[in-house]
Amino acid sequence: MRYSNLHYSKRTNAPKYQQQNKLLSILWLLLAIIVLIFVISFSNLNATQLMSGFIASFFRTSIAYLIALILAIIIALLITANEIIENIFLPFFDALQSFPSFALFPILVQALKNSPEFVIILILTITIIWPILFSIIGGMKNRRKDLEEAATVFGAHGIKRLFNFTLPILLPVIITGSIVGWGEGWEFIIGAELLAQANVGIGTYLGILGKNQQGLLLAFGILILMFLLFIINKFFWLPLLYRATQYESEA
Amino acid sequence: MEKSNIIKVSEVAKSFPLEGENQLVLDDVNFEVQKEEFLCLVGPSGCGKSTLLRIMANLIPVDTGRIEFTKKPTVAMVFQNFALFPWLTVDQNVAFGLKMQGLPQEEIKKRVSENIEAMGLKGLEKKHPKELSGGMKQRVGIARALAIKPEILFLDEPFSSLDVFTASRLRQDLLSIWQERKMTIVMISHLVEEAIELSDRVIVLTPAPGTVKLIEEIKLERPRNKRSEEFFNYVDKMSELIKIEK
């Protein structure tokens, strides 16, 4: 007997199956950690350098993400507040997002010689902001009118409206934009750390391996980086997205 | 404005842009709403009922004319598709307006509890809207509106998304609440029978551009006997009027 899509959905959403999924995720995590330890132990990778590099890169990406998030929310809300402003600035930002942020590197490195950290974070912020910004703009344009009216009728104005209505209703799109932006940040950070000649970072570490032609170690290092990013995605972003979309507005 | 009136609608007109032109939706609408009355607006689809209600609730501005209140009232609204905030639980939805008013936590808790009980929602406080049936959702919508103790309650076809039995039950609940709490109600309905069953007065609007065609006082005793000859006479009169205008 073949189950219909509806029956399948009801089956996998049942508490019993959700618990099984959680158990499976924990098992996968444990397996990933065991593989990680195995690879590090037998591959002559400098675990301390690798992990400290990852932590440094993680902090840079996180700071850049937070700045990009705050800026994206402010800009999106300002743009969509007025149709005339939107018609002027939206095409401008649309064009600006195509500008390759790496092209700014030589200027920024020259201008901020003693601040490679600042250069990296600035470049990352410029990279991460676009998916979040356009995701929020899309969310603002598609938000339910009756919910807007209900918020207005029941007295949600100013800052109270922002925190009790606007941000909650935008949460699903903020998270989807953040997932994309975060991913793009990690794509860029390796190159950014190499170009800015950061003292510590995953990009710096992998760069050294590459320079010393330690190809196998480089491959292992990249594999471990992928594993770590997978864990962040699986245990942070996806559960957050699931929670947010659980309570998305019904059309 | 007479002392017993709470709202005065004078020469209200409204148009919306449509395909490059301004489409007149309401034209020269004039009427008054009496304090503590139950008033229904009926009319064919597209006659501007929802627009008029939203103008009165200060959600959209008029083009010309004005809406006057005897004093700035507390208003609340119940929506056709419930308009519950999906990220909030039942009790949080009911508390929303109270939170926006900045009331103390204890007062909020007390009023939420009272209105949840009054609307038969006890035990559902921690549920989210997507876990509720249509009837339950509308009960939450009504509880949310009543929690802020409105002087004027606007209802935009509140029962049109519900099945016949749930709608009938909720109508009776709404009547009880209105009689108990002595507030002014302005409701839109597309069902003439519903309007006559509930209202003190019914205003019939013409098709777009909507204007007042008839203001009829319903001189039937409450509870209304929906099988009486007088009831059917009112239904026939207004249905005929709406049919002719089509």
Coordinates of C-alpha atoms in Angstrom, one line a residue:
Chain A
M1 CA 0.0 0.0 0.0
R2 CA 1.5 3.3 -1.0
Y3 CA 1.0 6.2 1.4
S4 CA -0.1 9.5 0.0
N5 CA 2.0 12.6 0.6
L6 CA -0.4 13.7 3.3
H7 CA -0.1 10.4 5.2
Y8 CA 3.7 10.5 4.8
S9 CA 3.8 14.1 6.2
K10 CA 1.6 13.2 9.2
R11 CA 3.7 10.1 9.9
T12 CA 7.1 11.9 9.9
N13 CA 5.8 14.8 11.9
A14 CA 4.5 12.6 14.7
P15 CA 6.4 12.9 18.0
K16 CA 7.8 9.4 17.8
Y17 CA 9.4 10.1 14.5
Q18 CA 10.7 13.5 15.5
Q19 CA 12.4 11.9 18.4
Q20 CA 14.0 9.3 16.1
N21 CA 15.2 12.1 13.8
K22 CA 16.9 13.8 16.8
L23 CA 18.6 10.6 17.8
L24 CA 19.8 10.0 14.2
S25 CA 21.2 13.6 14.2
I26 CA 23.1 13.0 17.4
L27 CA 24.5 9.8 16.0
W28 CA 25.6 11.5 12.9
L29 CA 27.3 14.2 15.0
L30 CA 29.1 11.6 17.1
L31 CA 30.3 9.9 13.9
A32 CA 31.5 13.2 12.5
I33 CA 33.5 13.9 15.6
I34 CA 35.0 10.4 15.6
V35 CA 36.0 10.8 11.9
L36 CA 37.4 14.2 12.8
I37 CA 39.6 12.9 15.6
F38 CA 40.7 10.0 13.4
V39 CA 41.7 12.2 10.5
I40 CA 43.5 14.7 12.7
S41 CA 45.3 11.9 14.6
F42 CA 46.5 10.1 11.5
S43 CA 47.1 12.9 9.1
N44 CA 49.7 15.1 10.9
L45 CA 47.3 18.0 10.7
N46 CA 48.2 20.5 13.5
A47 CA 44.9 20.3 15.4
T48 CA 45.6 23.4 17.5
Q49 CA 46.4 25.5 14.5
L50 CA 43.4 24.2 12.6
M51 CA 40.9 24.7 15.4
S52 CA 42.3 28.1 16.4
G53 CA 42.2 29.1 12.8
F54 CA 38.6 28.0 12.5
I55 CA 37.6 29.8 15.7
A56 CA 39.2 33.0 14.5
S57 CA 37.4 32.7 11.1
F58 CA 34.2 31.9 12.9
F59 CA 34.4 35.1 15.0
R60 CA 35.2 37.2 12.0
T61 CA 32.2 35.8 10.1
S62 CA 29.9 36.1 13.0
I63 CA 30.8 39.8 13.6
A64 CA 30.4 40.5 9.9
Y65 CA 27.1 38.7 9.9
L66 CA 25.7 40.6 12.9
I67 CA 26.7 44.0 11.3
A68 CA 25.2 42.9 8.0
L69 CA 22.0 41.8 9.7
I70 CA 21.4 45.0 11.5
L71 CA 22.3 47.1 8.4
A72 CA 20.0 45.0 6.2
I73 CA 17.1 45.3 8.6
I74 CA 17.5 49.1 8.8
I75 CA 18.0 49.6 5.1
A76 CA 15.1 47.3 4.1
L77 CA 12.7 49.0 6.5
L78 CA 13.7 52.5 5.3
I79 CA 13.4 51.6 1.6
T80 CA 10.0 49.9 1.9
A81 CA 8.5 52.6 4.1
N82 CA 7.9 54.9 1.1
E83 CA 7.2 54.0 -2.5
I84 CA 9.2 56.9 -3.9
I85 CA 12.3 56.0 -1.9
E86 CA 11.8 52.4 -2.9
N87 CA 11.7 53.2 -6.6
I88 CA 14.9 55.3 -6.3
F89 CA 17.0 53.0 -4.1
L90 CA 15.9 49.5 -5.1
P91 CA 17.4 49.6 -8.6
F92 CA 20.5 51.2 -7.1
F93 CA 21.0 48.4 -4.6
D94 CA 20.2 45.8 -7.2
A95 CA 23.1 47.1 -9.3
L96 CA 25.4 47.5 -6.3
Q97 CA 25.0 43.8 -5.2
S98 CA 26.6 42.7 -8.5
F99 CA 29.8 44.7 -7.7
P100 CA 32.6 42.3 -6.8
S101 CA 33.5 43.1 -3.2
F102 CA 37.0 41.6 -3.7
A103 CA 37.7 44.5 -6.1
L104 CA 37.8 46.8 -3.0
F105 CA 40.6 44.8 -1.5
P106 CA 43.6 46.6 -2.8
I107 CA 42.1 50.0 -1.8
L108 CA 41.1 48.8 1.7
V109 CA 44.4 47.1 2.3
Q110 CA 46.3 50.3 1.4
A111 CA 44.0 52.5 3.4
L112 CA 43.9 50.2 6.5
K113 CA 47.4 48.8 6.4
N114 CA 47.5 48.0 10.1
S115 CA 44.0 46.6 10.4
P116 CA 43.7 43.3 8.4
E117 CA 40.9 42.3 10.8
F118 CA 38.9 45.4 9.9
V119 CA 39.5 44.8 6.2
I120 CA 38.3 41.2 6.4
I121 CA 35.2 42.0 8.4
L122 CA 34.3 44.9 6.1
I123 CA 34.7 42.8 3.0
L124 CA 32.6 40.0 4.6
T125 CA 29.9 42.4 5.7
I126 CA 29.6 43.8 2.1
T127 CA 29.3 40.1 0.9
I128 CA 26.9 38.9 3.5
I129 CA 24.4 41.8 3.5
W130 CA 22.9 41.3 0.0
P131 CA 21.0 38.0 0.4
I132 CA 19.6 39.2 3.8
L133 CA 18.6 42.7 2.5
F134 CA 16.8 41.4 -0.6
S135 CA 15.2 38.6 1.4
I136 CA 13.8 41.1 3.9
I137 CA 12.6 43.5 1.1
G138 CA 10.8 40.5 -0.4
G139 CA 9.3 39.7 2.9
M140 CA 8.1 43.3 3.5
K141 CA 6.4 43.4 0.1
N142 CA 4.7 40.1 0.6
R143 CA 3.5 40.5 4.2
R144 CA -0.2 39.9 4.9
K145 CA -2.2 43.1 4.8
D146 CA -4.8 41.9 7.4
L147 CA -2.0 41.3 9.9
E148 CA -0.7 44.8 9.3
E149 CA -4.2 46.1 9.9
A150 CA -4.6 44.1 13.0
A151 CA -1.3 45.4 14.4
T152 CA -2.4 49.0 13.6
V153 CA -5.9 48.6 15.1
F154 CA -4.5 47.1 18.3
G155 CA -2.0 50.0 18.8
A156 CA 1.3 48.7 17.5
H157 CA 3.2 51.8 16.6
G158 CA 6.9 52.9 16.5
I159 CA 9.4 50.7 18.4
K160 CA 6.6 48.5 19.8
R161 CA 5.5 47.7 16.3
L162 CA 9.1 46.9 15.2
F163 CA 9.7 44.4 18.0
N164 CA 6.2 43.0 18.4
F165 CA 5.1 42.8 14.8
T166 CA 7.6 43.7 12.1
L167 CA 10.6 41.6 13.2
P168 CA 8.5 38.5 14.2
I169 CA 6.6 38.5 10.9
L170 CA 9.9 38.9 9.0
L171 CA 11.7 36.2 11.0
P172 CA 11.4 33.4 8.3
V173 CA 12.8 35.6 5.6
I174 CA 15.5 37.0 7.8
I175 CA 16.7 33.4 8.6
T176 CA 16.5 32.2 4.9
G177 CA 18.5 35.3 3.9
S178 CA 20.9 34.7 6.8
I179 CA 21.6 31.1 5.7
V180 CA 22.5 32.2 2.2
G181 CA 24.5 35.2 3.5
W182 CA 26.4 33.1 6.1
G183 CA 27.3 30.6 3.4
E184 CA 28.6 33.3 1.1
G185 CA 30.6 34.7 4.0
W186 CA 32.4 31.4 4.5
E187 CA 33.0 31.2 0.8
F188 CA 34.8 34.5 0.9
I189 CA 36.6 34.3 4.2
I190 CA 39.3 32.0 3.0
G191 CA 40.3 34.3 0.2
A192 CA 39.9 37.4 2.4
E193 CA 42.2 36.0 5.0
L194 CA 44.8 35.1 2.4
L195 CA 44.7 38.5 0.7
A196 CA 44.7 40.5 3.9
Q197 CA 47.5 38.3 5.2
A198 CA 45.8 37.6 8.5
N199 CA 48.1 36.0 11.2
V200 CA 45.5 33.4 12.2
G201 CA 42.5 32.0 10.4
I202 CA 41.3 28.9 8.5
G203 CA 42.2 30.6 5.2
T204 CA 45.7 31.4 6.5
Y205 CA 46.2 27.8 7.7
L206 CA 44.9 26.3 4.4
G207 CA 47.1 28.8 2.6
I208 CA 50.2 27.6 4.4
L209 CA 49.4 24.0 3.5
G210 CA 48.9 24.9 -0.1
K211 CA 52.1 26.9 -0.2
N212 CA 54.0 24.0 1.3
Q213 CA 52.4 21.7 -1.3
Q214 CA 50.9 19.5 1.3
G215 CA 48.0 18.5 -0.9
L216 CA 46.7 15.7 1.2
L217 CA 46.7 17.7 4.4
L218 CA 45.0 20.5 2.5
A219 CA 42.3 18.2 1.3
F220 CA 41.8 16.9 4.9
G221 CA 41.7 20.4 6.2
I222 CA 39.0 21.4 3.7
L223 CA 37.0 18.2 4.6
I224 CA 37.2 19.1 8.3
L225 CA 36.1 22.7 7.5
M226 CA 33.1 21.3 5.6
F227 CA 32.2 19.0 8.5
L228 CA 32.3 21.9 11.0
L229 CA 30.1 24.0 8.7
F230 CA 27.7 21.1 8.2
I231 CA 27.4 20.8 12.0
I232 CA 26.6 24.6 12.4
N233 CA 24.0 24.3 9.6
K234 CA 22.5 21.1 10.9
F235 CA 22.3 22.1 14.6
F236 CA 21.8 25.9 14.4
W237 CA 20.4 27.2 11.1
L238 CA 18.1 24.4 10.1
P239 CA 16.3 24.0 13.5
L240 CA 16.0 27.9 13.6
L241 CA 14.5 27.9 10.1
Y242 CA 12.1 25.0 11.0
R243 CA 10.9 26.9 14.1
A244 CA 10.4 30.1 12.2
T245 CA 8.5 28.6 9.3
Q246 CA 6.3 26.5 11.7
Y247 CA 4.5 29.7 12.4
E248 CA 4.7 31.4 9.1
S249 CA 1.6 33.4 8.1
E250 CA -0.9 31.2 6.3
A251 CA -1.9 32.8 3.0
Chain B
M1 CA -23.8 65.8 16.1
E2 CA -26.7 64.5 18.3
K3 CA -25.6 63.5 21.8
S4 CA -26.7 59.9 21.4
N5 CA -24.5 59.5 18.3
I6 CA -20.9 58.2 18.6
I7 CA -19.8 58.4 15.0
K8 CA -20.8 60.7 12.2
V9 CA -19.9 59.9 8.6
S10 CA -20.2 63.0 6.4
E11 CA -19.9 63.2 2.6
V12 CA -17.2 60.5 2.6
A13 CA -15.7 59.6 -0.8
K14 CA -12.9 57.3 -1.7
S15 CA -11.2 56.2 -4.9
F16 CA -8.4 53.8 -5.6
P17 CA -6.0 53.8 -8.6
L18 CA -6.9 51.0 -11.1
E19 CA -5.1 50.6 -14.4
G20 CA -3.9 54.2 -14.5
E21 CA -7.3 55.7 -13.6
N22 CA -9.0 56.5 -10.3
Q23 CA -11.8 54.1 -9.6
L24 CA -14.5 55.7 -7.3
V25 CA -15.4 53.2 -4.6
L26 CA -17.4 55.3 -2.2
D27 CA -19.3 58.5 -3.1
D28 CA -21.1 60.9 -0.7
V29 CA -21.7 58.5 2.1
N30 CA -23.6 60.0 5.0
F31 CA -24.9 58.4 8.2
E32 CA -24.6 58.4 11.9
V33 CA -23.9 55.6 14.4
Q34 CA -25.7 55.7 17.7
K35 CA -24.1 54.8 21.0
E36 CA -24.4 51.2 22.0
E37 CA -26.3 50.2 18.8
F38 CA -25.6 47.2 16.6
L39 CA -25.4 48.5 13.1
C40 CA -24.9 46.4 10.0
L41 CA -23.7 47.5 6.5
V42 CA -24.9 45.3 3.7
G43 CA -24.6 45.5 0.0
P44 CA -23.4 43.7 -3.1
S45 CA -19.7 42.7 -3.6
G46 CA -17.6 45.7 -4.5
C47 CA -19.9 48.3 -3.0
G48 CA -17.1 49.5 -0.7
K49 CA -18.3 48.1 2.6
S50 CA -14.9 47.0 3.7
T51 CA -13.3 50.2 2.5
L52 CA -15.9 52.2 4.5
L53 CA -15.3 50.1 7.6
R54 CA -11.5 50.6 7.3
I55 CA -12.0 54.3 6.9
M56 CA -14.1 54.4 10.1
A57 CA -11.4 52.4 11.9
N58 CA -8.8 54.9 10.7
L59 CA -6.9 52.3 8.7
I60 CA -7.2 54.2 5.5
P61 CA -7.7 57.9 4.9
V62 CA -10.7 59.5 3.2
D63 CA -10.3 61.4 -0.1
T64 CA -13.1 63.8 0.8
G65 CA -15.6 64.1 3.7
R66 CA -14.9 63.3 7.3
I67 CA -15.5 60.9 10.1
E68 CA -16.3 62.5 13.5
F69 CA -16.3 60.9 16.9
T70 CA -17.9 62.4 20.0
K71 CA -14.6 61.7 21.7
K72 CA -11.6 59.6 20.7
P73 CA -12.9 56.1 21.3
T74 CA -11.1 52.8 21.9
V75 CA -11.7 50.8 18.8
A76 CA -11.1 47.1 18.0
M77 CA -11.7 45.0 14.9
V78 CA -12.5 41.4 14.1
F79 CA -11.3 40.3 10.7
Q80 CA -12.9 38.0 8.1
N81 CA -9.8 35.8 7.9
F82 CA -9.1 36.1 11.7
A83 CA -5.8 38.0 11.3
L84 CA -4.2 36.2 14.3
F85 CA -0.5 36.6 14.7
P86 CA 0.8 33.1 13.8
W87 CA 4.0 33.3 16.0
L88 CA 1.9 34.0 19.1
T89 CA -0.1 31.6 21.2
V90 CA -3.8 32.1 21.9
D91 CA -3.2 33.9 25.2
Q92 CA -0.4 36.1 23.6
N93 CA -2.7 37.0 20.7
V94 CA -5.5 38.0 23.2
A95 CA -2.9 40.0 25.2
F96 CA -1.5 41.8 22.2
G97 CA -3.6 45.0 22.3
L98 CA -3.2 45.1 26.1
K99 CA 0.6 44.9 25.7
M100 CA 0.6 47.7 23.2
Q101 CA -1.4 49.8 25.7
G102 CA 1.4 49.3 28.2
L103 CA -0.9 47.8 30.9
P104 CA 0.7 46.2 33.9
Q105 CA 1.4 42.4 33.6
E106 CA -1.2 41.5 36.3
E107 CA -4.0 43.4 34.6
I108 CA -3.1 41.9 31.3
K109 CA -3.2 38.4 32.8
K110 CA -6.5 39.1 34.4
R111 CA -8.2 40.4 31.3
V112 CA -6.7 37.7 29.1
S113 CA -8.1 35.0 31.5
E114 CA -11.5 36.6 31.6
N115 CA -11.9 36.9 27.9
I116 CA -10.5 33.5 27.1
E117 CA -13.1 32.0 29.5
A118 CA -15.9 34.2 28.1
M119 CA -15.1 32.9 24.6
G120 CA -14.9 29.3 25.6
L121 CA -11.2 29.0 24.9
K122 CA -10.1 27.6 28.3
G123 CA -7.4 24.9 27.8
L124 CA -6.3 26.3 24.5
E125 CA -4.1 29.1 25.9
K126 CA -0.8 27.7 24.7
K127 CA -1.9 26.6 21.2
H128 CA -0.8 28.4 18.1
P129 CA -3.4 29.6 15.5
K130 CA -2.5 26.9 13.0
E131 CA -3.5 24.3 15.6
L132 CA -7.0 25.7 15.8
S133 CA -10.2 25.3 13.8
G134 CA -11.8 28.2 12.0
G135 CA -14.4 28.7 14.7
M136 CA -11.8 28.7 17.4
K137 CA -9.6 31.2 15.5
Q138 CA -12.5 33.6 15.3
R139 CA -13.2 33.2 19.0
V140 CA -9.6 34.2 19.6
G141 CA -10.1 37.1 17.3
I142 CA -13.2 38.2 19.2
A143 CA -11.4 37.7 22.6
R144 CA -8.5 39.8 21.4
A145 CA -10.9 42.6 20.4
L146 CA -12.9 42.4 23.7
A147 CA -9.8 42.3 25.9
I148 CA -9.0 46.0 25.2
K149 CA -12.6 47.0 26.3
P150 CA -13.5 48.8 23.1
E151 CA -16.1 51.4 22.9
I152 CA -16.6 50.6 19.2
L153 CA -16.2 47.2 17.8
F154 CA -15.8 46.9 14.0
L155 CA -16.4 43.5 12.4
D156 CA -15.5 42.7 8.8
E157 CA -17.7 39.8 7.7
P158 CA -16.6 37.9 10.8
F159 CA -18.6 34.7 10.1
S160 CA -18.1 34.3 6.3
S161 CA -15.1 32.0 6.6
L162 CA -17.0 29.6 9.0
D163 CA -19.4 26.8 8.5
V164 CA -23.1 27.4 9.1
F165 CA -23.3 25.8 12.5
T166 CA -20.2 27.5 13.9
A167 CA -21.3 30.8 12.5
S168 CA -24.8 30.5 14.0
R169 CA -23.3 29.7 17.4
L170 CA -20.8 32.6 17.3
R171 CA -23.6 35.0 16.3
Q172 CA -25.5 34.2 19.4
D173 CA -22.3 34.6 21.5
L174 CA -21.6 38.0 19.9
L175 CA -25.2 39.1 20.7
S176 CA -24.8 38.1 24.3
I177 CA -21.5 39.9 24.6
W178 CA -22.9 43.0 23.0
Q179 CA -25.9 43.1 25.3
E180 CA -23.7 42.4 28.3
R181 CA -20.9 44.9 27.6
K182 CA -23.0 47.7 26.1
M183 CA -20.6 48.6 23.3
T184 CA -21.3 50.0 19.8
I185 CA -20.9 47.5 17.0
V186 CA -20.5 48.2 13.3
M187 CA -20.5 45.1 11.3
I188 CA -20.3 44.3 7.6
S189 CA -22.2 41.4 6.3
H190 CA -23.0 40.0 2.8
L191 CA -26.0 38.1 4.3
V192 CA -29.2 40.1 4.7
E193 CA -30.7 37.6 7.0
E194 CA -27.6 37.8 9.3
A195 CA -27.8 41.6 9.3
I196 CA -31.5 41.6 10.3
E197 CA -31.0 38.9 12.9
L198 CA -28.3 40.9 14.7
S199 CA -28.8 44.6 14.1
D200 CA -30.8 47.5 15.5
R201 CA -30.4 49.2 12.1
V202 CA -29.2 48.1 8.7
I203 CA -27.7 50.3 6.1
V204 CA -27.9 49.1 2.5
L205 CA -25.2 50.4 0.1
T206 CA -25.4 50.7 -3.6
P207 CA -22.9 49.0 -6.0
A208 CA -19.7 50.9 -6.7
P209 CA -19.5 53.7 -6.2
G210 CA -21.1 52.8 -2.9
T211 CA -23.5 55.3 -1.4
V212 CA -26.3 54.9 1.2
K213 CA -29.5 53.6 -0.5
L214 CA -31.5 52.8 2.6
I215 CA -31.2 53.0 6.4
E216 CA -33.8 50.7 7.9
E217 CA -34.5 50.3 11.6
I218 CA -35.3 46.7 12.6
K219 CA -38.3 47.0 14.8
L220 CA -38.4 43.3 15.8
E221 CA -38.2 42.1 19.4
R222 CA -35.1 40.2 20.5
P223 CA -34.4 37.4 20.3
R224 CA -35.4 37.7 16.6
N225 CA -37.7 35.1 15.3
K226 CA -36.2 34.2 12.0
R227 CA -39.3 32.3 10.8
S228 CA -41.7 35.2 11.4
E229 CA -43.5 37.0 8.6
E230 CA -42.1 40.3 9.7
F231 CA -38.5 38.9 9.6
F232 CA -39.1 37.7 6.0
N233 CA -40.6 41.0 5.0
Y234 CA -37.4 42.8 6.0
V235 CA -35.3 40.2 4.2
D236 CA -37.4 40.5 1.0
K237 CA -37.4 44.3 1.1
M238 CA -33.6 44.5 1.4
S239 CA -32.8 41.6 -0.9
E240 CA -35.0 43.2 -3.5
L241 CA -33.2 46.5 -3.1
I242 CA -29.8 44.9 -3.5
K243 CA -31.1 42.9 -6.5
I244 CA -32.5 45.9 -8.3
E245 CA -29.3 47.8 -7.8
K246 CA -27.4 45.0 -9.5

